[in-house]
mmCIF file of C-alpha atoms in Angstrom:
data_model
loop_
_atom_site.group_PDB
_atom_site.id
_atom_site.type_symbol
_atom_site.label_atom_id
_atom_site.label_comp_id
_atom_site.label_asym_id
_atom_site.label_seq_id
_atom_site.Cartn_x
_atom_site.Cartn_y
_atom_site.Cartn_z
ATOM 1 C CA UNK A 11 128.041 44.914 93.246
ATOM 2 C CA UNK A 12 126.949 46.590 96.523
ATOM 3 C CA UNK A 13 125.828 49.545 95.268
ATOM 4 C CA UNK A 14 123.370 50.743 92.330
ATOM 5 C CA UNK A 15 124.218 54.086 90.533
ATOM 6 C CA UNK A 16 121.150 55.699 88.250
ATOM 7 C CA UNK A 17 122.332 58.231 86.247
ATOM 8 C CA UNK A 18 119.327 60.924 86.724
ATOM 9 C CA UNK A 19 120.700 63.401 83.992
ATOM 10 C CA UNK A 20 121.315 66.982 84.716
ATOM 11 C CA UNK A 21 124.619 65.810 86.130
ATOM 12 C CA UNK A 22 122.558 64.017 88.839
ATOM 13 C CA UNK A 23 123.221 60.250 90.044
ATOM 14 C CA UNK A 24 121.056 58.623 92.838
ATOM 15 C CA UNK A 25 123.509 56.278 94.604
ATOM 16 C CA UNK A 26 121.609 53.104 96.011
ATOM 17 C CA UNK A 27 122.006 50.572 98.437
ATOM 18 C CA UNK A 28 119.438 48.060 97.530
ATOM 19 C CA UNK A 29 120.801 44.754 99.549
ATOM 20 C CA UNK A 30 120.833 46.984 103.084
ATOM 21 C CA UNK A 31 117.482 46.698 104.697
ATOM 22 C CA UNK A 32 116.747 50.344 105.392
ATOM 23 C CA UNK A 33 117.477 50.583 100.924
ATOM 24 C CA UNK A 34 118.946 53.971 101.591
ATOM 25 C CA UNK A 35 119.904 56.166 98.718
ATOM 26 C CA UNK A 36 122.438 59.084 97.921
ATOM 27 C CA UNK A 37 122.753 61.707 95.871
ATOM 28 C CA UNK A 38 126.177 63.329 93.967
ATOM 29 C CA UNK A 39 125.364 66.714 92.533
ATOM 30 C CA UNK A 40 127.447 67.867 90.475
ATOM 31 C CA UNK A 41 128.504 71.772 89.517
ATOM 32 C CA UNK A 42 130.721 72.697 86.870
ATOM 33 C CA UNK A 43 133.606 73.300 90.009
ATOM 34 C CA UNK A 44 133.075 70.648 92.619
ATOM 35 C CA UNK A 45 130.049 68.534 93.531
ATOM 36 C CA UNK A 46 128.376 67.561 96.851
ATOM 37 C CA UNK A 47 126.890 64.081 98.178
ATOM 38 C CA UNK A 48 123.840 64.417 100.104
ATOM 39 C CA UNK A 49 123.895 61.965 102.330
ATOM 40 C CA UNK A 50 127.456 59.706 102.758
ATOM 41 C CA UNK A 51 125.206 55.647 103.225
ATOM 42 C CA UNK A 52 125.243 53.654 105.596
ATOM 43 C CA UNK A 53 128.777 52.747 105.633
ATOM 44 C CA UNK A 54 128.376 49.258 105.775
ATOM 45 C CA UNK A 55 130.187 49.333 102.349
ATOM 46 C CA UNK A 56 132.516 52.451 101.450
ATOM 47 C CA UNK A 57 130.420 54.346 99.191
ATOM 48 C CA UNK A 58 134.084 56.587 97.922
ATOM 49 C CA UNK A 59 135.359 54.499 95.317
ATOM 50 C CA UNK A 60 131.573 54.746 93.497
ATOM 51 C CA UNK A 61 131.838 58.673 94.350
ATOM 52 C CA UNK A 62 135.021 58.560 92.807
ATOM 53 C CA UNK A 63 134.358 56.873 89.545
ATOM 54 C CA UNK A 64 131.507 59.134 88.931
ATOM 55 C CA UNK A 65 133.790 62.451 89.379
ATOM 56 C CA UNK A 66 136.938 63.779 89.634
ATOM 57 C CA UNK A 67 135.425 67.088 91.051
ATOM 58 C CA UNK A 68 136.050 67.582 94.778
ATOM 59 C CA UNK A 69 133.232 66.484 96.480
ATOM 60 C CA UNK A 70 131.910 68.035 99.458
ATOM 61 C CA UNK A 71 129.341 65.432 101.659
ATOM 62 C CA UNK A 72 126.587 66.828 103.734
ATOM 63 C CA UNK A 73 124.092 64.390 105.450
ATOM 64 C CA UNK A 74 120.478 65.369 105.488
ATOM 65 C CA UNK A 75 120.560 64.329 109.249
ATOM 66 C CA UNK A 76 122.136 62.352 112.001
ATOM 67 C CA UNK A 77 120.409 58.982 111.757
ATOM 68 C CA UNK A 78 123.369 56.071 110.685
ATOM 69 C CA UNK A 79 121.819 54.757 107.732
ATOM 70 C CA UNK A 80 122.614 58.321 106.558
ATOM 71 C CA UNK A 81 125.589 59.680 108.215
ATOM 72 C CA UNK A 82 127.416 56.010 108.801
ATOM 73 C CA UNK A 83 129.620 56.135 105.669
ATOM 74 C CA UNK A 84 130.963 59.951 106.231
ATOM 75 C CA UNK A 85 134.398 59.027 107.770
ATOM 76 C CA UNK A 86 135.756 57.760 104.272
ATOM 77 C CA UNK A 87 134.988 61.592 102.807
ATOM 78 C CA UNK A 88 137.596 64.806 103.228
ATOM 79 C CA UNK A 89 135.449 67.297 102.964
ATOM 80 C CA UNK A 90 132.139 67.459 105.266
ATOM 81 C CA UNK A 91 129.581 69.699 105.305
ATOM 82 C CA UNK A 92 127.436 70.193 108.001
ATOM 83 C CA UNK A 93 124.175 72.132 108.709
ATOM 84 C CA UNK A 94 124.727 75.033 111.069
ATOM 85 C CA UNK A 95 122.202 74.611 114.200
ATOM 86 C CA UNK A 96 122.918 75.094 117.619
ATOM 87 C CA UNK A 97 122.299 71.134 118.732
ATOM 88 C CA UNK A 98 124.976 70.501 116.118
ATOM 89 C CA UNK A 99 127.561 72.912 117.002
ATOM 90 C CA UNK A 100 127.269 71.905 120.260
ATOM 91 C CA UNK A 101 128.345 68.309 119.363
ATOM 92 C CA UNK A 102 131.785 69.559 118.649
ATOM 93 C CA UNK A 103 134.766 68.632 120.805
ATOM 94 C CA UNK A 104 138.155 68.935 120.505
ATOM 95 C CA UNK A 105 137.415 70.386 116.501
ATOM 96 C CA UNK A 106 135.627 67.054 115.471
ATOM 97 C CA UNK A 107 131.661 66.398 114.857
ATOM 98 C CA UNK A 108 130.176 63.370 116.683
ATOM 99 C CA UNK A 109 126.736 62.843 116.799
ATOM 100 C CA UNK A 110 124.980 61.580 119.896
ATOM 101 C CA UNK A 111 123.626 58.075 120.193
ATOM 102 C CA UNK A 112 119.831 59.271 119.955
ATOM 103 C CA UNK A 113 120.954 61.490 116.547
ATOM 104 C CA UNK A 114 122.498 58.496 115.138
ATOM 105 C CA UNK A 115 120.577 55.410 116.470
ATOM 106 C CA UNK A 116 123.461 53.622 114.978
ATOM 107 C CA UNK A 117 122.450 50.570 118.054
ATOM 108 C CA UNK A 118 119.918 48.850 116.190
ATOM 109 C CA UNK A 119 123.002 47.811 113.936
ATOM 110 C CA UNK A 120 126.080 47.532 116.552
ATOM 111 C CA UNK A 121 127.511 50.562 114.982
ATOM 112 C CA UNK A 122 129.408 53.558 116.995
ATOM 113 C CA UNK A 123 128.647 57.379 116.212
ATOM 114 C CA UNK A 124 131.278 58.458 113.539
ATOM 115 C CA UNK A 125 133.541 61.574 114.752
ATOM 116 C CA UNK A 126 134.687 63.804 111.567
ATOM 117 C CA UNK A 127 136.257 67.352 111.062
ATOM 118 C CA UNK A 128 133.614 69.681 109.754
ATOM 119 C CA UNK A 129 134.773 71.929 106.992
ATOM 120 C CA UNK A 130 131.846 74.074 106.259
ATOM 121 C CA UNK A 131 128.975 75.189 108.146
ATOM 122 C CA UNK A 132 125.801 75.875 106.167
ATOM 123 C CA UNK A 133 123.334 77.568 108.027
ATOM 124 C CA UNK A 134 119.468 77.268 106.462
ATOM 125 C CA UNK A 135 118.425 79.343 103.998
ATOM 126 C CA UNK A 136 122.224 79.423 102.597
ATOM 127 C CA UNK A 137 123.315 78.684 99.130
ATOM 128 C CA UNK A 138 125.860 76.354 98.284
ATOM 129 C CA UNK A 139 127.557 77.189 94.816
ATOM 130 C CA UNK A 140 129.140 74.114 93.058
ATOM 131 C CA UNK A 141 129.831 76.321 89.824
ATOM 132 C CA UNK A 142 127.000 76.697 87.448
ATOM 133 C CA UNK A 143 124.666 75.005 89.705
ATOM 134 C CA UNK A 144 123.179 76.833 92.982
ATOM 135 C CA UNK A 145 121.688 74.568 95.807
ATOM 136 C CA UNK A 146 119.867 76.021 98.481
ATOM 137 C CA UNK A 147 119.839 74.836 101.693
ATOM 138 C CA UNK A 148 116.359 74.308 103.326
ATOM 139 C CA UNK A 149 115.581 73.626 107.233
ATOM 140 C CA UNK A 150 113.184 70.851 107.177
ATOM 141 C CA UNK A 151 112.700 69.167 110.276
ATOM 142 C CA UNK A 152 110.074 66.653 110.933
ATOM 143 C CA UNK A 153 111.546 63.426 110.171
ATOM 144 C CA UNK A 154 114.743 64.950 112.853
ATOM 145 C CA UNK A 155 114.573 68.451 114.129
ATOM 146 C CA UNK A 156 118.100 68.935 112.087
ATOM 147 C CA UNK A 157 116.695 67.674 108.570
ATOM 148 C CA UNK A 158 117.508 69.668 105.816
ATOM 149 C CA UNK A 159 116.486 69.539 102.236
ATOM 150 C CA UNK A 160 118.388 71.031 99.370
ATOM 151 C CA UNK A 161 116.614 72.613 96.494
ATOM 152 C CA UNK A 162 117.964 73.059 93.197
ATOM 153 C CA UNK A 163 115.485 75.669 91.803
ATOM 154 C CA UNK A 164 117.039 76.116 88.272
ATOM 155 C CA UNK A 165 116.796 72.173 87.876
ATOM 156 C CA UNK A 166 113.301 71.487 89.441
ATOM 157 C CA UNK A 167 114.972 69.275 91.904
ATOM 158 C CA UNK A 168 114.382 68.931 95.719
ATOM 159 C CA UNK A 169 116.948 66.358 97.763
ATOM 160 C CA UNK A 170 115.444 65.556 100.976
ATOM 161 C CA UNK A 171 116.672 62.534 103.069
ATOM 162 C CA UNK A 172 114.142 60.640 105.061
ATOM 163 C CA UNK A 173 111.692 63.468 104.588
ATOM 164 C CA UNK A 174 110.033 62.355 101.882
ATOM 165 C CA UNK A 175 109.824 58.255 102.250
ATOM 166 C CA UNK A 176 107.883 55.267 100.268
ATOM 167 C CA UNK A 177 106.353 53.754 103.211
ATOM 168 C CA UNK A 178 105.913 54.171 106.716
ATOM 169 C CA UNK A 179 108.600 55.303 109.491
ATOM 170 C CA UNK A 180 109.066 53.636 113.040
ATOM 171 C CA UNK A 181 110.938 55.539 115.867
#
């Protein structure tokens, strides 16, 4: 009862979290092969059993950026996708992905910096192919300088994170 799942057609769902204050939302794309999450929550609930119920496809996650409210629920996902820039390459040690405390903010709700295994690097301008369904990957900073935005060009659809918001943003 955490979470609110809109089915958007085209084998779209927008995954909600309407009773967490920053009223983030998800999206699970899915291809004919696997699908891909955009965006993993805030992980102040476990977003993977909803993820699960919607598909049995493996899903691949890939946050739009670093901020918590985004990134926070990753840990609970296998397969993570991450965009290929040089800041976030270099926050690799040891073969795991942790963001620093100004990319993830996660403070301003007592929450530590997740550290996952990367599986894929996507570098801008790539294409990621879920089977029938293309997504290309777009560089998009503004909102972070390692936002990206995924276009789905035979759909109509852009996903973009905090790039595109309903109201006003504070830093």
């Amino acid at each position: 009862d955490y979470f609110v799942v809109q089915d958007l057609g085209a084998n779209t769902f927008a995954i909600g979290e309407p009773r967490y204050y920053q009223a983030n939302y998800s999206y699970l794309i899915l291809g004919e092969k696997r699908a891909l999450l955009f965006d993993a929550g805030s992980g102040t609930r476990n977003m993977r059993p909803v993820v699960d119920a919607l598909t049995h496809l493996p899903v691949t996650v890939l946050p739009s950026h670093l901020h918590y409210d985004h990134l926070g629920g990753i840990s609970a996902f296998d397969h993570v996708a991450m965009v290929d820039l040089e800041e976030t390459r270099a926050r690799v040690a040891n073969g795991r992905f942790r963001p620093s405390r100004y990319d993830f903010l996660g403070m301003f709700d007592g929450l530590q910096a997740p550290s996952v295994e990367v599986s894929d690097w996507v570098k801008p301008g790539s294409s990621i192919d879920l089977g029938g369904r293309l997504l290309t990957v777009l560089a998009t900073p503004g909102h972070t300088s390692q936002s990206v935005s995924l276009l789905d060009l035979s759909a109509g659809w852009l996903f973009t994170g905090d790039l595109i918001y309903p109201t006003m943003l504070y830093a």
